[in-house]
Amino acid sequence: MSYVLGIDGGGSKTVCILMDDLRQVLGRGEAGPSNYQSIGTAATLQSIQSAIQNAFEAAIITNYVNINAICLGLAGVGRATDIEVVKGLVKELQNNKLPITWALQPANIVICNDALIALVGGIGQPVGIVVAAGTGSIVFGRNYEGHTKRVGGWGYILGDEGSAYKIAIAGMNAALKSYDGREMSTSLIEGFKQHLDLESIEDLIEVIYRRGWEVKQIAALAPVVDFAAASGDIVANIIIDDAVKELVKATFTVIHATFSVDSALEIVTTGSVWRGRSKIHERFSASLIKKFPNVNVIFPRYEPAYGAGLLALQTTQN
């Protein structure tokens, strides 16, 4: 029996699954972040090793297992230099003391970005489109010929349209404009005040600038806008509609680049933005279906680490 490892590594955590050749997950483990560009290679290696260790402990395996393939889907990995760095990490992994007999060949080592494993895990196969809208945003597609297209993923300064971060920023901007009298009244003023326990909306200055809030902390304010939109606030609904338009536009671009207009394909939506109360998922689906009636917009069937496992397993069956 073949055993493979699927690794999902991001800026907040690392997930590893141990899978057999029947697609069964034998063990799952989590550890700390593994974005080497932000924490360095040593810390990344430690997180990956810990996630693998935890997966084996969850599987309660005492005998040595032959690992025939591994897939590492890591955030920010896409350039040739990134792949070489991760190849070095895989070599170091094989020196650990885990109950593993490594039986890896170059063809059985898959290194890719996290968008691909989110696609494969979300749909269950490596064909379709993933629209990720969480702290950041990216749309990624792959067709039956293996051709891929990525739109977005340029970060909070240069892109990330439709992301939680951009929704939160637009919400605070609208609240302050309303407070100034430049825009129509909005419940977002009270929404941010209550959520952040502010005496005045002017205190946003202290929260955002003087506390040095990071991108994820700001993105976590998106539910304030989502709640206001769900409650009928006009300004908040405009913000949500703008986010939908950006995500739809990016998805249109990927469809045109990788599929035909009448293709029957699945589009998986991942990330915190889709879980809101303002029916953003329904708005997105309705907009897409108007132009592409054969698409099916779904929530993920499996997690990204499972997608990494499937990609690893695929290399043993070719």
PDB file of C-alpha atoms in Angstrom:
ATOM      1  CA  MET A   1       0.000   0.000   0.000  1.00  0.00           C
ATOM      2  CA  SER A   2       1.196   3.521  -0.828  1.00  0.00           C
ATOM      3  CA  TYR A   3       1.232   6.207   1.821  1.00  0.00           C
ATOM      4  CA  VAL A   4       1.524   9.909   1.082  1.00  0.00           C
ATOM      5  CA  LEU A   5       1.726  13.174   2.989  1.00  0.00           C
ATOM      6  CA  GLY A   6      -0.282  16.276   2.171  1.00  0.00           C
ATOM      7  CA  ILE A   7       0.954  19.540   3.669  1.00  0.00           C
ATOM      8  CA  ASP A   8      -0.995  22.805   3.804  1.00  0.00           C
ATOM      9  CA  GLY A   9       1.277  25.568   5.042  1.00  0.00           C
ATOM     10  CA  GLY A  10       0.204  29.145   5.659  1.00  0.00           C
ATOM     11  CA  GLY A  11       0.929  32.223   7.676  1.00  0.00           C
ATOM     12  CA  SER A  12      -1.021  31.069  10.732  1.00  0.00           C
ATOM     13  CA  LYS A  13      -0.784  27.274  10.813  1.00  0.00           C
ATOM     14  CA  THR A  14       0.425  24.122   9.084  1.00  0.00           C
ATOM     15  CA  VAL A  15      -1.777  21.075   8.516  1.00  0.00           C
ATOM     16  CA  CYS A  16      -0.509  17.619   7.553  1.00  0.00           C
ATOM     17  CA  ILE A  17      -2.537  14.583   6.606  1.00  0.00           C
ATOM     18  CA  LEU A  18      -1.313  11.017   6.223  1.00  0.00           C
ATOM     19  CA  MET A  19      -3.256   9.319   3.415  1.00  0.00           C
ATOM     20  CA  ASP A  20      -3.243   5.811   1.951  1.00  0.00           C
ATOM     21  CA  ASP A  21      -3.786   4.875  -1.681  1.00  0.00           C
ATOM     22  CA  LEU A  22      -7.517   4.452  -1.069  1.00  0.00           C
ATOM     23  CA  ARG A  23      -7.769   8.184  -0.301  1.00  0.00           C
ATOM     24  CA  GLN A  24      -8.379   7.433   3.365  1.00  0.00           C
ATOM     25  CA  VAL A  25      -6.977   9.865   5.923  1.00  0.00           C
ATOM     26  CA  LEU A  26      -5.148   7.878   8.579  1.00  0.00           C
ATOM     27  CA  GLY A  27      -3.940  10.824  10.631  1.00  0.00           C
ATOM     28  CA  ARG A  28      -4.113  14.612  10.765  1.00  0.00           C
ATOM     29  CA  GLY A  29      -1.805  16.993  12.579  1.00  0.00           C
ATOM     30  CA  GLU A  30      -1.482  20.744  13.036  1.00  0.00           C
ATOM     31  CA  ALA A  31       1.432  22.984  13.971  1.00  0.00           C
ATOM     32  CA  GLY A  32       2.530  26.605  13.725  1.00  0.00           C
ATOM     33  CA  PRO A  33       2.979  28.778  10.611  1.00  0.00           C
ATOM     34  CA  SER A  34       5.138  27.721   7.667  1.00  0.00           C
ATOM     35  CA  ASN A  35       5.463  30.749   5.409  1.00  0.00           C
ATOM     36  CA  TYR A  36       9.251  30.780   5.133  1.00  0.00           C
ATOM     37  CA  GLN A  37       9.263  34.280   3.664  1.00  0.00           C
ATOM     38  CA  SER A  38       7.938  35.697   6.916  1.00  0.00           C
ATOM     39  CA  ILE A  39       9.356  33.341   9.579  1.00  0.00           C
ATOM     40  CA  GLY A  40      12.458  31.904   7.900  1.00  0.00           C
ATOM     41  CA  THR A  41      13.369  28.401   6.757  1.00  0.00           C
ATOM     42  CA  ALA A  42      14.351  27.012  10.166  1.00  0.00           C
ATOM     43  CA  ALA A  43      11.010  27.844  11.768  1.00  0.00           C
ATOM     44  CA  THR A  44       9.170  26.634   8.658  1.00  0.00           C
ATOM     45  CA  LEU A  45      10.959  23.287   8.788  1.00  0.00           C
ATOM     46  CA  GLN A  46      10.111  22.939  12.472  1.00  0.00           C
ATOM     47  CA  SER A  47       6.414  23.583  11.830  1.00  0.00           C
ATOM     48  CA  ILE A  48       6.265  21.058   9.001  1.00  0.00           C
ATOM     49  CA  GLN A  49       8.073  18.442  11.068  1.00  0.00           C
ATOM     50  CA  SER A  50       5.742  19.027  14.008  1.00  0.00           C
ATOM     51  CA  ALA A  51       2.645  18.765  11.796  1.00  0.00           C
ATOM     52  CA  ILE A  52       3.905  15.458  10.369  1.00  0.00           C
ATOM     53  CA  GLN A  53       4.720  14.189  13.867  1.00  0.00           C
ATOM     54  CA  ASN A  54       1.249  15.111  15.094  1.00  0.00           C
ATOM     55  CA  ALA A  55      -0.370  13.399  12.110  1.00  0.00           C
ATOM     56  CA  PHE A  56       1.495  10.168  12.890  1.00  0.00           C
ATOM     57  CA  GLU A  57       0.584  10.385  16.558  1.00  0.00           C
ATOM     58  CA  ALA A  58      -3.068  10.837  15.619  1.00  0.00           C
ATOM     59  CA  ALA A  59      -2.816   7.770  13.377  1.00  0.00           C
ATOM     60  CA  ILE A  60      -1.355   5.736  16.278  1.00  0.00           C
ATOM     61  CA  ILE A  61       1.269   4.155  14.039  1.00  0.00           C
ATOM     62  CA  THR A  62       4.075   2.261  15.742  1.00  0.00           C
ATOM     63  CA  ASN A  63       5.705   0.561  12.768  1.00  0.00           C
ATOM     64  CA  TYR A  64       7.671   2.371  10.121  1.00  0.00           C
ATOM     65  CA  VAL A  65       5.632   3.519   7.124  1.00  0.00           C
ATOM     66  CA  ASN A  66       6.896   3.962   3.574  1.00  0.00           C
ATOM     67  CA  ILE A  67       6.109   7.455   2.340  1.00  0.00           C
ATOM     68  CA  ASN A  68       5.981   7.259  -1.446  1.00  0.00           C
ATOM     69  CA  ALA A  69       5.012  10.850  -2.208  1.00  0.00           C
ATOM     70  CA  ILE A  70       4.592  14.256  -0.617  1.00  0.00           C
ATOM     71  CA  CYS A  71       2.857  17.456  -1.671  1.00  0.00           C
ATOM     72  CA  LEU A  72       3.563  20.761   0.010  1.00  0.00           C
ATOM     73  CA  GLY A  73       1.092  23.524  -0.815  1.00  0.00           C
ATOM     74  CA  LEU A  74       2.567  26.612   0.795  1.00  0.00           C
ATOM     75  CA  ALA A  75       1.440  30.228   0.864  1.00  0.00           C
ATOM     76  CA  GLY A  76       3.510  32.486  -1.352  1.00  0.00           C
ATOM     77  CA  VAL A  77       5.297  29.687  -3.185  1.00  0.00           C
ATOM     78  CA  GLY A  78       5.241  30.078  -6.943  1.00  0.00           C
ATOM     79  CA  ARG A  79       8.561  31.356  -8.199  1.00  0.00           C
ATOM     80  CA  ALA A  80      11.408  29.031  -9.166  1.00  0.00           C
ATOM     81  CA  THR A  81      13.498  30.319  -6.256  1.00  0.00           C
ATOM     82  CA  ASP A  82      10.726  29.450  -3.798  1.00  0.00           C
ATOM     83  CA  ILE A  83      10.494  25.919  -5.125  1.00  0.00           C
ATOM     84  CA  GLU A  84      14.235  25.397  -4.728  1.00  0.00           C
ATOM     85  CA  VAL A  85      14.033  26.540  -1.115  1.00  0.00           C
ATOM     86  CA  VAL A  86      11.209  24.108  -0.373  1.00  0.00           C
ATOM     87  CA  LYS A  87      13.075  21.275  -2.105  1.00  0.00           C
ATOM     88  CA  GLY A  88      15.841  21.913   0.396  1.00  0.00           C
ATOM     89  CA  LEU A  89      13.347  21.636   3.237  1.00  0.00           C
ATOM     90  CA  VAL A  90      12.103  18.294   1.894  1.00  0.00           C
ATOM     91  CA  LYS A  91      15.669  16.958   1.924  1.00  0.00           C
ATOM     92  CA  GLU A  92      16.059  18.034   5.533  1.00  0.00           C
ATOM     93  CA  LEU A  93      12.728  16.455   6.447  1.00  0.00           C
ATOM     94  CA  GLN A  94      14.098  13.074   5.444  1.00  0.00           C
ATOM     95  CA  ASN A  95      16.716  13.307   8.184  1.00  0.00           C
ATOM     96  CA  ASN A  96      14.162  13.410  11.002  1.00  0.00           C
ATOM     97  CA  LYS A  97      13.449  10.671  13.527  1.00  0.00           C
ATOM     98  CA  LEU A  98       9.842  10.047  12.586  1.00  0.00           C
ATOM     99  CA  PRO A  99       8.648   6.460  12.016  1.00  0.00           C
ATOM    100  CA  ILE A 100       9.036   6.976   8.267  1.00  0.00           C
ATOM    101  CA  THR A 101      10.940   5.168   5.562  1.00  0.00           C
ATOM    102  CA  TRP A 102      11.241   7.772   2.851  1.00  0.00           C
ATOM    103  CA  ALA A 103      10.808   6.332  -0.637  1.00  0.00           C
ATOM    104  CA  LEU A 104      10.653   9.607  -2.537  1.00  0.00           C
ATOM    105  CA  GLN A 105      11.670  10.142  -6.134  1.00  0.00           C
ATOM    106  CA  PRO A 106      11.831  13.641  -7.674  1.00  0.00           C
ATOM    107  CA  ALA A 107       8.607  12.938  -9.585  1.00  0.00           C
ATOM    108  CA  ASN A 108       6.837  12.167  -6.305  1.00  0.00           C
ATOM    109  CA  ILE A 109       7.599  15.527  -4.693  1.00  0.00           C
ATOM    110  CA  VAL A 110       4.980  18.164  -5.490  1.00  0.00           C
ATOM    111  CA  ILE A 111       5.632  21.767  -4.463  1.00  0.00           C
ATOM    112  CA  CYS A 112       2.940  24.300  -5.258  1.00  0.00           C
ATOM    113  CA  ASN A 113       1.086  27.301  -3.921  1.00  0.00           C
ATOM    114  CA  ASP A 114      -1.829  26.998  -1.542  1.00  0.00           C
ATOM    115  CA  ALA A 115      -4.366  28.042  -4.199  1.00  0.00           C
ATOM    116  CA  LEU A 116      -3.882  24.764  -6.088  1.00  0.00           C
ATOM    117  CA  ILE A 117      -4.393  22.548  -3.043  1.00  0.00           C
ATOM    118  CA  ALA A 118      -7.447  24.616  -2.068  1.00  0.00           C
ATOM    119  CA  LEU A 119      -8.861  23.939  -5.529  1.00  0.00           C
ATOM    120  CA  VAL A 120      -8.141  20.210  -5.437  1.00  0.00           C
ATOM    121  CA  GLY A 121      -9.329  19.790  -1.873  1.00  0.00           C
ATOM    122  CA  GLY A 122     -12.402  21.946  -2.346  1.00  0.00           C
ATOM    123  CA  ILE A 123     -13.626  20.161  -5.464  1.00  0.00           C
ATOM    124  CA  GLY A 124     -12.005  16.760  -5.035  1.00  0.00           C
ATOM    125  CA  GLN A 125     -10.159  16.873  -8.355  1.00  0.00           C
ATOM    126  CA  PRO A 126      -7.573  19.173 -10.005  1.00  0.00           C
ATOM    127  CA  VAL A 127     -10.027  20.769 -12.461  1.00  0.00           C
ATOM    128  CA  GLY A 128     -12.160  23.827 -11.788  1.00  0.00           C
ATOM    129  CA  ILE A 129     -11.797  27.204 -10.130  1.00  0.00           C
ATOM    130  CA  VAL A 130     -11.205  28.289  -6.557  1.00  0.00           C
ATOM    131  CA  VAL A 131     -12.245  31.748  -5.408  1.00  0.00           C
ATOM    132  CA  ALA A 132     -10.507  32.452  -2.118  1.00  0.00           C
ATOM    133  CA  ALA A 133     -11.712  35.470  -0.151  1.00  0.00           C
ATOM    134  CA  GLY A 134     -10.405  35.641   3.374  1.00  0.00           C
ATOM    135  CA  THR A 135      -7.905  38.120   4.765  1.00  0.00           C
ATOM    136  CA  GLY A 136      -6.708  38.413   1.157  1.00  0.00           C
ATOM    137  CA  SER A 137      -8.192  37.230  -2.125  1.00  0.00           C
ATOM    138  CA  ILE A 138      -7.168  35.218  -5.171  1.00  0.00           C
ATOM    139  CA  VAL A 139      -8.889  33.326  -7.987  1.00  0.00           C
ATOM    140  CA  PHE A 140      -7.170  30.289  -9.480  1.00  0.00           C
ATOM    141  CA  GLY A 141      -8.288  27.895 -12.179  1.00  0.00           C
ATOM    142  CA  ARG A 142      -7.017  24.730 -13.822  1.00  0.00           C
ATOM    143  CA  ASN A 143      -8.542  22.941 -16.828  1.00  0.00           C
ATOM    144  CA  TYR A 144      -8.373  19.340 -18.047  1.00  0.00           C
ATOM    145  CA  GLU A 145      -5.278  20.075 -20.118  1.00  0.00           C
ATOM    146  CA  GLY A 146      -3.451  21.286 -17.046  1.00  0.00           C
ATOM    147  CA  HIS A 147      -3.433  24.932 -18.091  1.00  0.00           C
ATOM    148  CA  THR A 148      -3.770  27.324 -15.164  1.00  0.00           C
ATOM    149  CA  LYS A 149      -4.685  30.948 -14.628  1.00  0.00           C
ATOM    150  CA  ARG A 150      -4.299  33.078 -11.524  1.00  0.00           C
ATOM    151  CA  VAL A 151      -5.957  36.433 -10.949  1.00  0.00           C
ATOM    152  CA  GLY A 152      -5.223  38.551  -7.888  1.00  0.00           C
ATOM    153  CA  GLY A 153      -3.262  37.525  -4.856  1.00  0.00           C
ATOM    154  CA  TRP A 154      -1.200  40.715  -4.993  1.00  0.00           C
ATOM    155  CA  GLY A 155      -1.514  41.545  -1.319  1.00  0.00           C
ATOM    156  CA  TYR A 156      -3.394  44.151   0.665  1.00  0.00           C
ATOM    157  CA  ILE A 157      -1.561  47.157  -0.823  1.00  0.00           C
ATOM    158  CA  LEU A 158      -1.559  46.178  -4.498  1.00  0.00           C
ATOM    159  CA  GLY A 159      -4.700  44.055  -4.696  1.00  0.00           C
ATOM    160  CA  ASP A 160      -6.884  41.707  -2.635  1.00  0.00           C
ATOM    161  CA  GLU A 161     -10.116  43.147  -3.988  1.00  0.00           C
ATOM    162  CA  GLY A 162     -13.138  41.465  -2.417  1.00  0.00           C
ATOM    163  CA  SER A 163     -11.148  40.391   0.622  1.00  0.00           C
ATOM    164  CA  ALA A 164     -12.087  40.833   4.263  1.00  0.00           C
ATOM    165  CA  TYR A 165      -9.326  43.428   4.584  1.00  0.00           C
ATOM    166  CA  LYS A 166     -10.690  45.564   1.729  1.00  0.00           C
ATOM    167  CA  ILE A 167     -14.252  45.232   3.020  1.00  0.00           C
ATOM    168  CA  ALA A 168     -13.157  46.365   6.484  1.00  0.00           C
ATOM    169  CA  ILE A 169     -11.178  49.321   5.112  1.00  0.00           C
ATOM    170  CA  ALA A 170     -14.093  50.392   2.906  1.00  0.00           C
ATOM    171  CA  GLY A 171     -16.426  50.131   5.897  1.00  0.00           C
ATOM    172  CA  MET A 172     -14.276  52.311   8.137  1.00  0.00           C
ATOM    173  CA  ASN A 173     -13.745  54.788   5.311  1.00  0.00           C
ATOM    174  CA  ALA A 174     -17.508  55.024   4.753  1.00  0.00           C
ATOM    175  CA  ALA A 175     -18.168  55.471   8.474  1.00  0.00           C
ATOM    176  CA  LEU A 176     -15.695  58.343   8.709  1.00  0.00           C
ATOM    177  CA  LYS A 177     -17.037  60.024   5.561  1.00  0.00           C
ATOM    178  CA  SER A 178     -20.538  59.786   6.993  1.00  0.00           C
ATOM    179  CA  TYR A 179     -19.299  61.236  10.272  1.00  0.00           C
ATOM    180  CA  ASP A 180     -17.763  64.130   8.320  1.00  0.00           C
ATOM    181  CA  GLY A 181     -21.007  64.721   6.487  1.00  0.00           C
ATOM    182  CA  ARG A 182     -19.488  63.848   3.110  1.00  0.00           C
ATOM    183  CA  GLU A 183     -21.632  60.745   2.603  1.00  0.00           C
ATOM    184  CA  MET A 184     -25.065  59.471   3.610  1.00  0.00           C
ATOM    185  CA  SER A 185     -25.733  58.322   7.143  1.00  0.00           C
ATOM    186  CA  THR A 186     -24.855  54.738   7.992  1.00  0.00           C
ATOM    187  CA  SER A 187     -25.162  52.361  10.912  1.00  0.00           C
ATOM    188  CA  LEU A 188     -21.489  51.507  10.383  1.00  0.00           C
ATOM    189  CA  ILE A 189     -20.561  54.339  12.756  1.00  0.00           C
ATOM    190  CA  GLU A 190     -22.367  52.690  15.658  1.00  0.00           C
ATOM    191  CA  GLY A 191     -21.313  49.267  14.441  1.00  0.00           C
ATOM    192  CA  PHE A 192     -17.603  50.030  14.711  1.00  0.00           C
ATOM    193  CA  LYS A 193     -18.082  51.911  17.978  1.00  0.00           C
ATOM    194  CA  GLN A 194     -19.823  48.955  19.604  1.00  0.00           C
ATOM    195  CA  HIS A 195     -17.490  46.337  18.180  1.00  0.00           C
ATOM    196  CA  LEU A 196     -14.356  48.173  19.294  1.00  0.00           C
ATOM    197  CA  ASP A 197     -15.853  49.723  22.439  1.00  0.00           C
ATOM    198  CA  LEU A 198     -15.152  53.273  21.249  1.00  0.00           C
ATOM    199  CA  GLU A 199     -16.618  56.435  22.762  1.00  0.00           C
ATOM    200  CA  SER A 200     -16.438  58.163  19.384  1.00  0.00           C
ATOM    201  CA  ILE A 201     -15.765  56.990  15.843  1.00  0.00           C
ATOM    202  CA  GLU A 202     -12.839  59.400  15.940  1.00  0.00           C
ATOM    203  CA  ASP A 203     -11.135  56.876  18.208  1.00  0.00           C
ATOM    204  CA  LEU A 204     -10.530  54.713  15.120  1.00  0.00           C
ATOM    205  CA  ILE A 205      -7.389  56.796  14.695  1.00  0.00           C
ATOM    206  CA  GLU A 206      -5.971  55.441  17.941  1.00  0.00           C
ATOM    207  CA  VAL A 207      -6.991  51.871  17.156  1.00  0.00           C
ATOM    208  CA  ILE A 208      -5.724  51.649  13.598  1.00  0.00           C
ATOM    209  CA  TYR A 209      -2.675  53.890  13.668  1.00  0.00           C
ATOM    210  CA  ARG A 210      -1.339  54.130  17.209  1.00  0.00           C
ATOM    211  CA  ARG A 211      -1.882  50.473  18.120  1.00  0.00           C
ATOM    212  CA  GLY A 212      -0.187  49.439  14.906  1.00  0.00           C
ATOM    213  CA  TRP A 213      -2.858  46.984  13.863  1.00  0.00           C
ATOM    214  CA  GLU A 214      -1.760  44.385  11.337  1.00  0.00           C
ATOM    215  CA  VAL A 215      -3.606  43.238   8.215  1.00  0.00           C
ATOM    216  CA  LYS A 216      -5.327  40.265   9.881  1.00  0.00           C
ATOM    217  CA  GLN A 217      -6.572  42.392  12.764  1.00  0.00           C
ATOM    218  CA  ILE A 218      -8.079  44.909  10.359  1.00  0.00           C
ATOM    219  CA  ALA A 219      -9.567  42.140   8.193  1.00  0.00           C
ATOM    220  CA  ALA A 220     -11.283  40.784  11.307  1.00  0.00           C
ATOM    221  CA  LEU A 221     -13.476  43.914  11.271  1.00  0.00           C
ATOM    222  CA  ALA A 222     -15.193  42.856   8.019  1.00  0.00           C
ATOM    223  CA  PRO A 223     -18.079  41.179   9.936  1.00  0.00           C
ATOM    224  CA  VAL A 224     -19.102  44.651  11.160  1.00  0.00           C
ATOM    225  CA  VAL A 225     -19.794  45.621   7.544  1.00  0.00           C
ATOM    226  CA  ASP A 226     -21.388  42.272   6.796  1.00  0.00           C
ATOM    227  CA  PHE A 227     -23.768  42.558   9.772  1.00  0.00           C
ATOM    228  CA  ALA A 228     -24.758  46.101   8.790  1.00  0.00           C
ATOM    229  CA  ALA A 229     -25.456  44.960   5.229  1.00  0.00           C
ATOM    230  CA  ALA A 230     -27.542  42.041   6.461  1.00  0.00           C
ATOM    231  CA  SER A 231     -29.504  44.513   8.591  1.00  0.00           C
ATOM    232  CA  GLY A 232     -30.340  46.574   5.516  1.00  0.00           C
ATOM    233  CA  ASP A 233     -27.781  49.385   5.733  1.00  0.00           C
ATOM    234  CA  ILE A 234     -27.518  50.936   2.245  1.00  0.00           C
ATOM    235  CA  VAL A 235     -23.875  51.987   2.541  1.00  0.00           C
ATOM    236  CA  ALA A 236     -22.771  48.588   3.818  1.00  0.00           C
ATOM    237  CA  ASN A 237     -24.662  46.858   1.014  1.00  0.00           C
ATOM    238  CA  ILE A 238     -22.890  49.000  -1.564  1.00  0.00           C
ATOM    239  CA  ILE A 239     -19.570  47.844  -0.086  1.00  0.00           C
ATOM    240  CA  ILE A 240     -20.620  44.191  -0.221  1.00  0.00           C
ATOM    241  CA  ASP A 241     -21.888  44.605  -3.782  1.00  0.00           C
ATOM    242  CA  ASP A 242     -18.568  46.169  -4.800  1.00  0.00           C
ATOM    243  CA  ALA A 243     -16.717  43.212  -3.276  1.00  0.00           C
ATOM    244  CA  VAL A 244     -18.929  40.799  -5.204  1.00  0.00           C
ATOM    245  CA  LYS A 245     -18.324  42.695  -8.459  1.00  0.00           C
ATOM    246  CA  GLU A 246     -14.563  42.453  -8.003  1.00  0.00           C
ATOM    247  CA  LEU A 247     -14.672  38.726  -7.252  1.00  0.00           C
ATOM    248  CA  VAL A 248     -17.006  38.099 -10.189  1.00  0.00           C
ATOM    249  CA  LYS A 249     -14.756  40.082 -12.530  1.00  0.00           C
ATOM    250  CA  ALA A 250     -11.710  38.075 -11.436  1.00  0.00           C
ATOM    251  CA  THR A 251     -13.627  34.817 -11.867  1.00  0.00           C
ATOM    252  CA  PHE A 252     -14.822  35.842 -15.345  1.00  0.00           C
ATOM    253  CA  THR A 253     -11.189  36.417 -16.297  1.00  0.00           C
ATOM    254  CA  VAL A 254     -10.143  32.956 -15.121  1.00  0.00           C
ATOM    255  CA  ILE A 255     -13.068  31.258 -16.878  1.00  0.00           C
ATOM    256  CA  HIS A 256     -12.268  32.958 -20.192  1.00  0.00           C
ATOM    257  CA  ALA A 257      -8.589  32.011 -19.873  1.00  0.00           C
ATOM    258  CA  THR A 258      -9.069  28.337 -19.027  1.00  0.00           C
ATOM    259  CA  PHE A 259     -12.567  27.204 -20.029  1.00  0.00           C
ATOM    260  CA  SER A 260     -15.203  27.858 -22.664  1.00  0.00           C
ATOM    261  CA  VAL A 261     -18.263  29.972 -21.895  1.00  0.00           C
ATOM    262  CA  ASP A 262     -20.567  26.948 -21.992  1.00  0.00           C
ATOM    263  CA  SER A 263     -18.302  24.700 -19.891  1.00  0.00           C
ATOM    264  CA  ALA A 264     -19.885  22.764 -17.055  1.00  0.00           C
ATOM    265  CA  LEU A 265     -17.524  23.367 -14.177  1.00  0.00           C
ATOM    266  CA  GLU A 266     -17.449  23.712 -10.432  1.00  0.00           C
ATOM    267  CA  ILE A 267     -16.267  26.814  -8.647  1.00  0.00           C
ATOM    268  CA  VAL A 268     -15.345  26.379  -5.003  1.00  0.00           C
ATOM    269  CA  THR A 269     -15.450  29.343  -2.641  1.00  0.00           C
ATOM    270  CA  THR A 270     -13.096  29.387   0.333  1.00  0.00           C
ATOM    271  CA  GLY A 271     -12.363  31.918   3.050  1.00  0.00           C
ATOM    272  CA  SER A 272     -14.115  33.825   5.806  1.00  0.00           C
ATOM    273  CA  VAL A 273     -15.875  36.333   3.524  1.00  0.00           C
ATOM    274  CA  TRP A 274     -18.240  33.665   2.197  1.00  0.00           C
ATOM    275  CA  ARG A 275     -19.545  32.815   5.656  1.00  0.00           C
ATOM    276  CA  GLY A 276     -21.163  36.202   6.201  1.00  0.00           C
ATOM    277  CA  ARG A 277     -24.811  36.980   6.863  1.00  0.00           C
ATOM    278  CA  SER A 278     -25.266  39.384   3.946  1.00  0.00           C
ATOM    279  CA  LYS A 279     -25.731  36.564   1.412  1.00  0.00           C
ATOM    280  CA  ILE A 280     -22.508  37.407  -0.392  1.00  0.00           C
ATOM    281  CA  HIS A 281     -22.252  33.804  -1.554  1.00  0.00           C
ATOM    282  CA  GLU A 282     -25.715  33.935  -3.086  1.00  0.00           C
ATOM    283  CA  ARG A 283     -24.990  37.298  -4.731  1.00  0.00           C
ATOM    284  CA  PHE A 284     -21.780  35.963  -6.218  1.00  0.00           C
ATOM    285  CA  SER A 285     -23.445  32.790  -7.509  1.00  0.00           C
ATOM    286  CA  ALA A 286     -26.348  34.682  -9.066  1.00  0.00           C
ATOM    287  CA  SER A 287     -24.010  37.066 -10.893  1.00  0.00           C
ATOM    288  CA  LEU A 288     -21.922  34.218 -12.300  1.00  0.00           C
ATOM    289  CA  ILE A 289     -24.857  32.102 -13.441  1.00  0.00           C
ATOM    290  CA  LYS A 290     -26.319  34.999 -15.446  1.00  0.00           C
ATOM    291  CA  LYS A 291     -23.348  34.778 -17.804  1.00  0.00           C
ATOM    292  CA  PHE A 292     -22.217  31.181 -17.280  1.00  0.00           C
ATOM    293  CA  PRO A 293     -25.374  29.110 -16.675  1.00  0.00           C
ATOM    294  CA  ASN A 294     -23.481  25.802 -16.448  1.00  0.00           C
ATOM    295  CA  VAL A 295     -21.283  26.673 -13.480  1.00  0.00           C
ATOM    296  CA  ASN A 296     -21.940  25.237 -10.029  1.00  0.00           C
ATOM    297  CA  VAL A 297     -20.702  27.327  -7.105  1.00  0.00           C
ATOM    298  CA  ILE A 298     -19.972  25.201  -4.040  1.00  0.00           C
ATOM    299  CA  PHE A 299     -18.399  25.283  -0.615  1.00  0.00           C
ATOM    300  CA  PRO A 300     -15.320  23.061  -0.097  1.00  0.00           C
ATOM    301  CA  ARG A 301     -15.856  19.321   0.003  1.00  0.00           C
ATOM    302  CA  TYR A 302     -12.502  18.724   1.689  1.00  0.00           C
ATOM    303  CA  GLU A 303      -9.793  20.840   3.268  1.00  0.00           C
ATOM    304  CA  PRO A 304      -6.682  22.016   1.356  1.00  0.00           C
ATOM    305  CA  ALA A 305      -4.400  19.486   3.083  1.00  0.00           C
ATOM    306  CA  TYR A 306      -6.591  16.724   1.654  1.00  0.00           C
ATOM    307  CA  GLY A 307      -6.113  18.301  -1.764  1.00  0.00           C
ATOM    308  CA  ALA A 308      -2.360  18.172  -1.205  1.00  0.00           C
ATOM    309  CA  GLY A 309      -2.704  14.493  -0.344  1.00  0.00           C
ATOM    310  CA  LEU A 310      -4.613  13.838  -3.577  1.00  0.00           C
ATOM    311  CA  LEU A 311      -1.926  15.593  -5.620  1.00  0.00           C
ATOM    312  CA  ALA A 312       0.760  13.526  -3.908  1.00  0.00           C
ATOM    313  CA  LEU A 313      -1.196  10.325  -4.472  1.00  0.00           C
ATOM    314  CA  GLN A 314      -1.623  11.179  -8.152  1.00  0.00           C
ATOM    315  CA  THR A 315       2.151  11.018  -8.673  1.00  0.00           C
ATOM    316  CA  THR A 316       2.193   7.384  -7.523  1.00  0.00           C
ATOM    317  CA  GLN A 317      -0.481   6.374 -10.001  1.00  0.00           C
ATOM    318  CA  ASN A 318       0.985   7.828 -13.180  1.00  0.00           C
TER     319      ASN A 318
END
